[in-house]
Amino acid sequence: MEVAVASPPFRSYHYIWPERFGEPQTGLRVRVPFGRGVRWGVVLGEGTPPVEVELKPILDVLDAAPLLDAARQRWLARVGRYWLAPPAQLWQAALSWAQCLDARAFIVRDRKRLQAWDAELGAAFARTPKRVLAGLWRAGMPDAAWRVQRALAEGLLEEVAHDPPALPDPLPAPEALTDEQEKALARIMNALGGFRMFALVGPTGSGKTAVYLAAAKEVARRGRQTLVLLPEIALAPQWLARARGVLGDAIAPWHSGLDARARLGVLARIEELALLVGARSALFAPLPRLGLIVVDEEHDPALKQQEAPAIHAREAAMLLGETLGIPVVLGSATPSAEVLRLVEEGRAESLRLSRRFAAHPKPRVEIVDMRGVVGPISDALVEALREVKEEGAQALLFLNRRAWAPALQCRACGETPACPHCTCTLALHRRARALRCHLCGYSMPAPSVCPACGEEALAPLGAGSERLEEELRAHLPDLRVARLDRDVITSHGRLARLLARFARGELDALVGTQMLVQGHHFPEVALVAVVNAELGLGVPDFRAAERWWQQITQVMGRTGRGARPGRVLVQTRRPDAPWIQALGVRDYLEVMREELAARKALGFPPYARAVRVVFAARKREEAERAAVCFARAARRTLPDPVRITGPQPCPRERVQGRWRFEVLLRDPSRRVLPWQLAPLLDDEGCRALARPPGVAATVQRHVDVDPVDWM
């Protein structure tokens, strides 16, 4: 039996299927001996075992039936073919949520009957009234999961129920839909029962969420379920509060912030749910009657998984909708170039909401010249915040850089402390009195003298969200301010509590990074300030301009969503730059039409398909040699339309102690890549390409199809 083992090197191996487990089924989770330990894997089928290899038997079958049905298994295979992911790695990602099943607890319904039916299992439960499966495995009981499943089927055991995660208080249901919203809803409803893609586009505050919820309500009335994918779990609390106002308690979250018991609580109610709201992993949730998929804020790069398998949740959702024969709605105020291209090709139907809900006017945009200003706060911002405080309104301050300062620099010798393991400077976290690497997590105490010259001349270079928060408190002691970034928000509960405080009016201002930008609906926000507005445009990435416009447009849309008029202060040291002057004047879609024309002329995505292959090793020459070998083979093998760049050092040449070289492949025909690249990446080819003669086996290779991060 061929089993995809969910453990590095993520390959499939062959094992003996014991007859006592009954008929094997593709997609069943099993426990198998692996090296000196035990791992879980997924049955792929009969397969052809290698010759003259002694096979070991499968130790246990973890589930009574496959956790993904046949249609989802077909979808998973399509996902693997497109993103060039090994089956074992893909199954591990798809069923990572299933580890919560190991924490299930059971109660014996009849001890005597269980003892007679299975003496060893009965003895285990006699020692402890409740046992989790992991405990039975640790106790060394063979076939523990399989025997428990059989005892459940016989009615000898009863699973202990777990409560689902608590839901936020419901927000009032939206008012009656506008004509535009009704038309968009009708188009979506007419598509139920078949696969179609919709691009729901409208300015921030135009009521896209109201359309999603109205669609989910109608889908539920027809006995089906809706899945909503979000780029950040920061958006989940407010989304759930609004959904609860429309759908009641038939909703649940699904994301990495849930512990095993919370997930078990959701699984216990999975049949009765009308709506599941979650991040990327929610794609793999076993909703049995899925009828509609919504990808909210589809433009957000957080929907793309950076670690292997590097799947994009938006594209995977489109494949899932096609496989299941259900509609997919891709929503954003700032649609991605990829979705605009789908509309251009006629593969997605555009649904437009042209104006803000309740006729709220666009916010007033003011450019603040920061040339000559020391620090991140202008006099104009201080005065605007005073007005906000006096009026009882609220403010959001966006600075897409965390820590107190991104670096320290010696004014005497110019030295900047850098990470010993990565190609980046160490950021100053003043409250923690530490310098930290934001790539690998390396940390050291903040020095008082320069490590290079010994002078007491170290000064912060630039500003981050921690510094902005501190300086706000210094300028405006009465301002109730909190920070929203990954240094502060270390759990989903802390995030939910902070957003709830802001929604209740207990805070006057929130300072934040990317987590603050989109999806949040706070009607009392009258001011948005963009600090260091030019950040992000100097990145060596052809998507830099698109991302900048998306961020700025989204954060500007957080104000003026209620009865108060909105105001935006844009602080910049480049006030005369054309892209700064265009804020509040040019429309995002107008800008993107020009961007798409430029990309089409240059043959860049979405008018070409791209693959980035990165080789990493402890020794620089090993990574370079592996990349050279791969590039030669790719040039020899791939047909003419494919353009190959490199090998070359990555923009971040060293990360976590490994030197990195990349090979970039671009296919303007979009017919060759990624599929014809697969033979170069199979196991045998991998040995020859990633580890040519003289190269150590520690060379790592990362394949990224349709990369969104080129650093």
XYZ file of C-alpha atoms in Angstrom:
711
model
C 0.000 0.000 0.000
C 1.431 3.401 -1.000
C 1.318 5.954 1.825
C 2.209 9.633 1.635
C 4.098 10.180 4.885
C 3.547 13.633 6.377
C 7.146 14.163 7.428
C 10.291 15.370 5.636
C 11.339 14.529 2.973
C 7.583 14.302 2.147
C 7.688 11.240 -0.051
C 5.449 8.233 -0.441
C 6.500 4.826 0.899
C 5.051 1.342 0.705
C 3.639 -0.627 3.622
C 1.659 -3.809 4.204
C -2.087 -3.292 4.771
C -3.187 -5.695 7.559
C -6.429 -7.534 6.771
C -7.941 -6.727 10.187
C -8.415 -3.122 9.047
C -10.841 -4.179 6.308
C -10.765 -2.661 2.825
C -8.265 0.176 2.288
C -9.608 3.516 1.071
C -7.703 6.299 -0.621
C -7.478 9.291 1.699
C -7.516 7.383 4.996
C -5.078 8.613 7.632
C -2.820 5.905 9.022
C 0.029 5.586 11.493
C 3.181 3.972 10.105
C 6.687 3.131 11.309
C 9.098 5.708 9.932
C 12.798 5.503 10.709
C 13.089 5.014 14.458
C 9.732 6.618 15.170
C 6.105 6.650 14.127
C 4.466 9.145 11.754
C 1.049 9.670 10.247
C 0.358 9.527 6.557
C -2.408 9.172 3.984
C -3.233 6.145 1.845
C -2.700 6.963 -1.845
C -3.593 3.561 -3.296
C -2.066 0.200 -4.099
C 1.025 1.519 -5.882
C 3.976 -0.607 -6.985
C 6.399 -1.384 -4.163
C 10.119 -1.320 -4.933
C 11.788 -4.642 -5.617
C 13.705 -6.417 -2.826
C 12.561 -4.050 -0.080
C 11.167 -5.551 3.118
C 7.834 -3.850 3.782
C 6.567 -3.045 7.272
C 2.892 -3.201 8.255
C 0.693 -0.178 8.870
C 0.286 0.268 12.635
C -3.119 1.917 12.899
C -5.986 3.448 10.928
C -6.922 6.807 12.404
C -10.320 7.447 10.847
C -13.442 5.451 10.094
C -13.671 7.099 6.648
C -11.547 9.524 4.623
C -11.757 13.060 5.984
C -11.867 14.520 2.464
C -14.543 13.184 0.117
C -13.813 12.007 -3.435
C -14.469 15.422 -5.009
C -12.124 17.182 -2.619
C -9.479 14.536 -3.232
C -9.725 15.291 -6.972
C -9.396 18.980 -6.157
C -6.357 18.333 -3.982
C -4.696 16.447 -6.834
C -5.289 19.447 -9.142
C -3.832 21.773 -6.508
C -0.744 19.571 -6.243
C -0.216 19.480 -10.007
C -0.457 23.254 -10.356
C 1.664 24.261 -7.356
C 4.135 21.388 -7.900
C 3.620 20.114 -4.375
C 4.537 16.535 -3.390
C 1.393 14.599 -2.331
C 2.701 14.007 1.200
C 3.394 17.702 1.729
C 0.012 18.632 0.299
C -1.913 16.135 2.433
C -0.089 17.339 5.520
C -1.251 20.896 4.808
C -4.769 19.784 3.917
C -5.264 17.684 7.036
C -3.232 19.627 9.570
C -6.554 20.469 11.242
C -7.192 16.745 11.789
C -4.590 16.639 14.557
C -7.322 17.981 16.826
C -9.002 14.576 16.470
C -6.168 13.085 18.525
C -7.476 15.103 21.481
C -10.909 13.462 21.430
C -12.060 12.024 24.734
C -14.563 9.201 25.255
C -16.881 7.879 27.955
C -17.622 4.180 28.343
C -21.354 3.516 28.000
C -21.205 -0.071 29.396
C -17.990 -1.186 31.020
C -18.905 -4.809 31.150
C -19.829 -4.967 27.454
C -16.642 -3.145 26.429
C -14.544 -5.530 28.558
C -16.175 -8.545 26.899
C -15.834 -7.068 23.415
C -12.182 -5.891 23.732
C -10.496 -6.755 27.017
C -7.411 -4.581 26.439
C -9.457 -1.526 25.431
C -11.788 -2.110 28.353
C -8.827 -2.336 30.744
C -7.429 0.958 29.411
C -10.703 2.768 30.095
C -11.034 1.057 33.465
C -7.769 2.681 34.562
C -8.975 6.149 33.511
C -12.626 7.053 32.920
C -11.712 9.232 29.917
C -8.773 8.701 27.596
C -7.706 10.689 24.569
C -6.381 8.791 21.577
C -2.912 10.252 21.941
C -2.836 8.895 25.480
C -3.689 5.395 24.269
C -0.912 5.607 21.685
C 1.604 6.773 24.255
C 0.529 3.872 26.432
C 1.596 1.592 23.593
C -1.823 0.199 22.707
C -1.700 -1.259 19.179
C -4.488 -0.286 16.763
C -5.745 2.260 19.331
C -7.619 4.529 16.919
C -9.040 1.647 14.873
C -10.326 -0.110 17.996
C -11.859 3.086 19.359
C -13.610 3.728 16.048
C -15.080 0.209 16.113
C -16.183 0.624 19.734
C -17.905 3.883 18.790
C -19.715 2.149 15.923
C -20.835 -0.617 18.307
C -22.223 1.964 20.740
C -19.790 0.965 23.485
C -18.141 4.390 23.699
C -19.528 7.891 23.547
C -17.439 10.856 22.466
C -17.188 13.722 24.930
C -18.746 16.855 23.444
C -16.748 20.068 23.195
C -18.241 23.523 23.061
C -17.547 25.561 19.926
C -15.525 28.766 20.318
C -17.402 31.717 21.774
C -18.913 34.113 19.250
C -18.774 37.902 19.543
C -21.924 39.848 20.303
C -24.008 40.295 17.158
C -23.979 43.573 15.286
C -27.284 44.834 13.860
C -28.262 43.324 10.545
C -27.588 45.580 7.537
C -30.338 47.869 6.339
C -32.272 47.089 3.170
C -29.984 46.516 0.203
C -29.558 49.205 -2.425
C -30.514 48.575 -6.052
C -26.868 47.861 -6.910
C -26.543 45.392 -4.058
C -29.808 43.680 -5.014
C -28.630 43.278 -8.609
C -25.305 41.795 -7.473
C -27.114 39.421 -5.114
C -29.505 38.300 -7.849
C -26.612 37.472 -10.205
C -24.946 35.361 -7.533
C -28.185 33.576 -6.607
C -28.903 32.751 -10.257
C -25.530 31.003 -10.411
C -26.161 28.659 -7.458
C -25.875 25.044 -8.482
C -23.090 25.612 -11.009
C -19.587 27.006 -11.235
C -19.223 30.690 -12.011
C -16.789 33.335 -10.832
C -17.749 36.837 -9.808
C -15.566 39.855 -9.067
C -17.474 42.024 -6.589
C -15.791 45.428 -6.786
C -16.773 48.567 -4.935
C -15.153 51.351 -2.916
C -14.545 50.780 0.772
C -17.817 51.203 2.643
C -19.942 50.341 -0.408
C -21.609 47.364 1.301
C -19.857 44.322 -0.150
C -20.167 42.465 3.171
C -23.925 43.053 3.166
C -24.102 41.302 -0.221
C -22.035 38.363 1.072
C -24.280 37.930 4.110
C -27.488 38.210 2.103
C -26.137 35.543 -0.260
C -25.134 33.291 2.672
C -28.630 33.638 4.140
C -30.253 32.566 0.875
C -27.738 29.719 0.432
C -28.631 28.500 3.947
C -32.349 28.694 3.123
C -31.657 26.293 0.265
C -29.909 23.857 2.611
C -26.325 24.651 1.598
C -23.333 26.207 3.330
C -21.086 29.203 2.676
C -17.330 29.448 3.200
C -15.786 32.903 3.669
C -11.995 33.167 3.332
C -10.202 36.103 4.940
C -6.539 37.065 4.523
C -6.025 37.850 8.221
C -7.611 36.448 11.372
C -7.653 40.080 12.530
C -10.785 40.451 10.386
C -12.578 37.447 11.890
C -14.098 38.991 15.071
C -15.941 41.765 13.258
C -16.930 39.476 10.409
C -18.443 36.999 12.877
C -20.260 39.761 14.757
C -21.865 40.991 11.539
C -22.659 37.459 10.384
C -24.265 36.614 13.714
C -26.621 39.552 13.281
C -27.890 37.963 10.058
C -27.503 34.194 10.526
C -27.695 33.771 14.296
C -25.512 31.124 15.926
C -25.201 28.878 12.855
C -21.729 30.286 12.199
C -18.216 29.418 13.310
C -14.592 30.532 12.894
C -11.811 28.326 11.494
C -8.219 29.507 11.747
C -4.856 28.841 13.394
C -5.872 30.715 16.525
C -8.252 27.902 17.572
C -6.955 25.215 19.901
C -7.795 21.521 19.514
C -10.898 21.634 21.730
C -12.308 24.649 19.898
C -11.826 22.887 16.565
C -13.536 19.776 17.931
C -16.427 22.003 18.944
C -16.704 23.333 15.395
C -16.466 19.827 13.905
C -19.277 18.650 16.202
C -21.545 21.286 14.617
C -20.164 21.170 11.072
C -23.392 19.662 9.675
C -25.637 22.440 11.003
C -23.441 25.428 10.146
C -24.673 27.991 7.643
C -21.387 29.891 7.451
C -17.734 29.152 8.196
C -15.355 32.129 8.406
C -11.637 31.492 8.328
C -8.180 32.034 6.944
C -6.336 29.953 4.306
C -6.697 26.649 6.185
C -10.510 26.939 6.084
C -10.333 25.781 2.460
C -9.698 22.280 3.792
C -12.503 22.287 6.372
C -14.895 19.346 5.780
C -18.090 21.319 5.078
C -20.445 18.628 3.765
C -22.903 20.841 1.805
C -20.746 23.669 0.509
C -22.744 25.828 -1.898
C -20.855 29.144 -2.120
C -17.280 30.371 -1.593
C -16.468 34.019 -0.852
C -12.866 35.282 -0.888
C -12.952 38.653 0.848
C -10.094 41.122 0.289
C -8.909 38.824 -2.486
C -6.039 41.173 -3.357
C -4.259 40.643 -0.030
C -0.864 38.877 -0.386
C -1.497 37.119 2.951
C -3.769 34.732 1.035
C -0.603 33.265 -0.495
C 1.198 30.771 1.701
C 4.929 31.496 1.753
C 6.146 28.181 3.135
C 5.770 24.974 1.129
C 3.366 24.089 -0.321
C 3.151 27.684 -1.577
C -0.570 27.653 -2.430
C -2.604 30.777 -3.126
C -5.950 30.488 -1.342
C -7.725 32.618 -3.950
C -6.662 30.418 -6.864
C -7.229 27.224 -4.858
C -10.742 28.457 -3.992
C -11.437 28.955 -7.692
C -10.310 25.380 -8.392
C -12.471 24.086 -5.528
C -15.514 25.924 -6.840
C -14.935 24.471 -10.294
C -14.496 20.952 -8.880
C -17.627 21.118 -6.707
C -19.696 23.015 -9.278
C -20.457 26.050 -7.076
C -20.006 29.823 -7.530
C -17.013 31.742 -6.187
C -17.192 35.449 -5.302
C -13.904 37.393 -5.253
C -14.417 40.679 -3.441
C -12.249 43.763 -2.974
C -12.271 47.526 -3.138
C -8.822 47.243 -4.740
C -8.971 44.127 -6.947
C -5.743 42.374 -7.815
C -4.257 42.468 -11.281
C -5.020 38.752 -11.535
C -8.764 39.223 -10.918
C -8.930 42.207 -13.282
C -7.350 39.947 -15.884
C -10.026 37.272 -15.227
C -12.711 39.882 -15.915
C -10.863 41.027 -19.033
C -10.777 37.438 -20.323
C -14.456 36.884 -19.543
C -13.695 34.151 -17.012
C -15.159 36.210 -14.152
C -18.237 38.426 -14.233
C -17.814 41.905 -12.813
C -20.325 43.041 -10.193
C -19.882 46.748 -9.446
C -20.975 48.780 -6.441
C -20.249 52.333 -7.521
C -20.840 54.356 -4.359
C -20.395 54.181 -0.615
C -23.310 52.892 1.443
C -25.753 55.525 2.750
C -24.182 58.039 0.322
C -21.199 58.687 2.604
C -18.833 61.110 0.838
C -15.245 60.237 0.014
C -12.815 61.352 2.729
C -10.899 64.609 2.314
C -7.198 63.965 1.605
C -4.487 66.350 2.867
C -0.777 65.978 2.055
C 1.596 66.871 4.925
C 5.177 67.780 3.952
C 7.522 66.070 6.450
C 10.773 67.471 5.026
C 12.650 69.025 7.910
C 10.386 67.439 10.537
C 12.181 65.357 13.177
C 10.269 62.234 14.187
C 7.122 60.597 12.791
C 4.539 63.151 14.026
C 3.744 66.484 12.396
C 2.093 69.494 14.023
C -0.850 68.966 11.663
C -1.327 65.434 12.963
C -1.185 66.541 16.599
C -3.808 69.233 15.953
C -6.033 66.792 14.030
C -5.882 64.285 16.883
C -6.822 67.009 19.382
C -9.902 67.762 17.289
C -10.784 64.066 17.151
C -10.503 63.813 20.930
C -12.650 66.911 21.498
C -15.370 65.691 19.120
C -15.525 62.249 20.708
C -14.483 60.619 17.429
C -11.692 58.106 16.738
C -8.528 57.881 14.643
C -6.416 55.228 12.931
C -2.693 55.755 12.328
C -1.058 53.500 9.757
C 2.699 52.907 9.712
C 3.641 49.692 7.923
C 6.749 49.056 9.992
C 6.824 47.543 13.461
C 9.361 47.953 16.312
C 10.624 51.292 17.645
C 13.038 51.791 14.754
C 14.018 49.539 11.834
C 17.714 49.962 12.668
C 20.367 51.593 14.847
C 23.261 53.457 13.257
C 26.485 54.773 14.755
C 26.855 58.488 14.092
C 30.617 58.144 14.547
C 31.529 55.314 12.179
C 28.272 54.569 10.321
C 28.057 50.968 11.552
C 24.545 49.432 11.581
C 24.122 46.270 13.707
C 22.952 43.444 11.452
C 21.651 39.940 12.003
C 24.454 37.341 12.028
C 22.161 34.883 10.243
C 20.265 37.048 7.715
C 20.869 39.809 5.214
C 19.031 42.479 7.187
C 19.542 45.013 9.946
C 18.376 44.425 13.494
C 15.276 46.379 14.507
C 15.224 48.237 17.803
C 12.466 47.172 20.219
C 13.008 49.772 22.915
C 10.370 48.550 25.355
C 12.027 45.122 25.375
C 15.507 46.735 25.301
C 16.482 44.427 22.469
C 17.601 44.322 18.852
C 15.656 41.718 16.873
C 15.737 40.186 13.427
C 12.294 40.131 11.842
C 13.294 37.283 9.527
C 14.733 34.630 11.848
C 13.853 35.896 15.332
C 17.467 36.400 16.487
C 17.610 38.774 19.449
C 20.324 40.499 21.462
C 20.314 43.165 24.205
C 20.314 46.677 22.761
C 23.914 47.956 23.089
C 24.753 51.301 24.674
C 27.954 51.715 22.629
C 28.752 50.933 19.010
C 30.021 47.311 18.684
C 32.395 48.443 15.911
C 34.072 51.591 17.271
C 33.041 51.688 20.938
C 31.593 55.204 20.731
C 28.380 56.109 22.541
C 26.917 57.317 19.266
C 24.170 54.848 18.396
C 20.975 56.524 17.166
C 17.690 55.079 15.876
C 17.252 55.158 12.113
C 13.648 55.703 11.051
C 10.486 54.975 13.000
C 8.211 52.010 13.615
C 4.793 51.568 15.177
C 6.210 51.247 18.719
C 7.893 54.643 18.444
C 4.786 56.200 16.926
C 2.702 54.971 19.862
C 5.206 56.315 22.428
C 5.488 59.719 20.778
C 1.718 60.031 20.558
C 1.519 59.482 24.314
C 4.199 62.132 24.825
C 2.487 64.718 22.598
C -1.055 63.958 23.755
C -1.057 62.420 27.267
C -4.869 62.370 27.424
C -5.221 60.430 24.165
C -6.293 56.833 24.808
C -4.144 54.960 22.319
C -3.248 51.303 21.665
C -1.130 49.480 19.125
C -2.166 46.786 16.666
C 0.803 44.856 15.263
C 2.340 41.400 15.559
C 4.528 42.412 18.495
C 1.434 43.167 20.586
C -1.178 40.829 19.127
C 0.176 37.438 20.141
C -3.152 35.570 20.299
C -6.572 35.662 18.712
C -8.153 36.434 22.074
C -5.960 39.495 22.583
C -6.847 40.702 19.092
C -10.582 40.275 19.688
C -10.401 42.119 23.014
C -8.488 45.065 21.537
C -10.868 45.466 18.587
C -13.847 45.205 20.937
C -12.432 47.998 23.135
C -12.013 50.213 20.102
C -15.521 49.408 18.846
C -16.975 50.315 22.274
C -15.246 53.697 22.178
C -12.836 52.931 25.028
C -9.905 54.029 22.843
C -9.422 57.241 20.896
C -6.788 55.974 18.475
C -5.242 52.788 17.121
C -1.694 52.675 15.780
C -1.044 49.751 13.494
C 0.676 48.052 10.599
C -0.816 45.972 7.763
C -3.240 44.357 10.240
C -5.030 47.711 10.486
C -5.506 48.370 6.800
C -8.576 46.558 5.528
C -11.925 45.021 6.352
C -12.491 46.842 9.645
C -15.725 48.825 9.983
C -15.618 51.491 12.688
C -18.270 54.169 12.052
C -16.754 56.601 14.587
C -13.384 56.864 12.819
C -13.143 60.439 11.538
C -9.386 60.568 10.900
C -6.878 58.292 9.198
C -3.198 59.233 9.202
C -0.690 57.554 6.873
C 2.802 57.890 8.369
C 5.800 57.586 6.016
C 3.509 57.183 3.022
C 6.414 56.455 0.664
C 7.235 53.156 2.417
C 6.996 50.159 0.096
C 7.693 51.830 -3.230
C 11.444 51.164 -3.232
C 11.065 47.386 -3.112
C 12.570 45.457 -6.100
C 9.206 43.925 -7.058
C 7.104 44.629 -10.139
C 4.019 44.525 -7.890
C 5.289 47.331 -5.616
C 3.112 50.047 -7.159
C 0.005 47.840 -7.103
C 0.553 46.945 -3.444
C 1.154 50.568 -2.471
C -2.072 51.727 -4.085
C -3.987 48.874 -2.475
C -2.671 49.664 1.013
C -3.227 53.406 0.790
C -6.671 53.081 -0.806
C -7.752 50.544 1.791
C -6.547 52.531 4.785
C -8.123 55.722 3.437
C -11.400 53.838 3.271
C -11.416 53.192 7.029
C -12.661 56.733 7.683
C -15.983 58.407 6.920
C -17.987 55.184 7.220
C -20.529 56.635 9.661
C -22.294 59.939 10.174
C -18.986 61.816 10.600
C -17.150 63.100 7.519
C -13.794 61.439 6.904
C -10.381 63.068 6.788
C -7.041 61.595 5.677
C -3.617 63.022 6.514
C -0.813 61.666 4.325
C 2.606 62.394 5.847
C 5.466 62.122 3.365
C 8.937 63.436 2.613
C 8.127 63.280 -1.104
C 5.048 65.523 -1.323
C 5.633 66.452 -4.969
C 5.817 62.868 -6.244
C 3.096 62.159 -8.863
C 1.756 59.137 -6.993
C 1.347 61.209 -3.814
C -0.360 64.033 -5.669
C -2.745 61.513 -7.239
C -4.158 60.387 -3.872
C -7.812 61.312 -3.562
C -7.813 62.426 -7.189
C -7.209 59.357 -9.325
C -9.337 56.233 -9.049
C -7.648 52.915 -8.178
C -9.136 51.140 -11.209
C -7.854 53.907 -13.478
C -4.347 53.448 -12.075
C -4.580 49.669 -12.515
C -5.631 49.986 -16.170
C -2.305 51.709 -16.830
C -0.458 49.139 -14.705
C -2.001 46.249 -16.640
C -1.106 47.831 -19.978
C 2.529 48.131 -18.866
C 2.680 44.540 -17.656
C 1.133 43.252 -20.865
C 3.763 45.089 -22.914
C 6.576 43.685 -20.738
C 5.192 40.147 -20.483
C 4.783 40.151 -16.707
C 2.032 38.502 -14.634
C -0.908 38.303 -14.986
C 0.002 38.171 -18.714
C 2.622 35.542 -18.016
C 2.986 32.696 -15.552
C 5.957 32.881 -13.201
C 7.813 30.312 -11.097
C 10.552 31.121 -8.611
C 12.912 28.332 -7.541
C 15.145 29.130 -4.552
C 18.127 27.041 -3.435
C 19.433 27.518 0.105
C 22.487 26.061 1.858
C 24.818 26.786 4.778
C 27.654 27.311 2.313
C 27.169 29.945 -0.351
C 28.943 27.999 -3.080
C 26.707 24.963 -2.543
C 23.511 26.964 -3.047
C 24.971 28.667 -6.108
C 26.160 25.394 -7.661
C 22.754 23.759 -7.200
C 21.021 26.759 -8.765
C 23.430 26.738 -11.723
C 22.791 23.041 -12.286
C 19.029 23.532 -12.202
C 19.127 26.553 -14.523
C 21.179 24.616 -17.093
C 18.737 21.718 -17.027
C 15.761 24.090 -17.314
C 17.269 25.845 -20.340
C 17.971 22.474 -21.920
C 14.510 21.048 -21.243
C 11.878 23.780 -21.370
C 10.600 25.022 -24.744
C 11.299 28.430 -26.225
C 8.464 30.623 -24.832
C 9.844 30.211 -21.305
C 12.240 32.958 -20.242
C 14.789 31.998 -17.600
C 16.640 34.519 -15.429
C 19.505 33.563 -13.171
C 20.821 31.935 -11.196
C 21.384 35.009 -9.059
C 21.508 35.829 -5.343
C 18.091 36.454 -3.802
C 17.383 40.077 -2.788
C 17.637 38.779 0.784
C 20.690 36.679 0.099
C 20.949 35.083 3.542
C 18.046 34.014 5.767
C 18.273 31.904 8.941
C 21.919 31.152 8.304
C 21.372 29.848 4.771
C 22.681 31.451 1.592
C 20.055 31.667 -1.125
C 20.192 31.689 -4.915
C 17.176 31.888 -7.189
C 16.162 30.957 -10.708
C 13.188 32.865 -12.141
C 11.092 31.383 -14.923
C 8.459 33.290 -16.899
C 6.044 31.849 -19.475
C 4.248 34.484 -21.602
C 2.209 31.729 -23.274
C 0.927 30.492 -19.876
C 0.799 26.994 -21.399
C 4.190 25.539 -20.422
C 4.584 26.516 -16.787
C 4.187 25.125 -14.257
C 3.268 21.715 -15.660
C 6.322 20.998 -17.840
C 8.572 21.932 -14.946
C 7.380 18.950 -12.905
C 9.781 16.355 -14.464
C 12.737 18.492 -13.371
C 11.468 18.464 -9.808
C 10.725 14.773 -9.287
C 12.645 12.808 -6.693
C 15.270 11.354 -9.013
C 15.805 14.627 -10.829
C 15.987 16.412 -7.506
C 18.975 14.339 -6.457
C 20.786 15.187 -9.673
C 19.831 18.863 -9.788
C 19.727 20.012 -6.177
C 22.754 17.934 -5.162
C 25.222 17.694 -8.040
C 28.594 16.042 -7.373
C 30.410 17.733 -4.524
C 27.301 19.412 -3.136
C 26.174 18.427 0.346
C 22.745 16.917 0.928
C 21.744 19.932 2.992
C 20.781 22.054 -0.034
C 17.135 23.014 0.301
C 14.893 23.874 -2.624
C 11.713 25.932 -2.516
C 9.408 26.081 -5.545
C 6.984 28.997 -5.680
C 4.431 29.056 -8.496
C 2.887 32.509 -9.029
C 5.061 34.100 -6.323
C 3.802 37.223 -4.582
C 6.958 37.758 -2.494
C 10.071 38.170 -4.616
C 12.389 38.938 -1.697
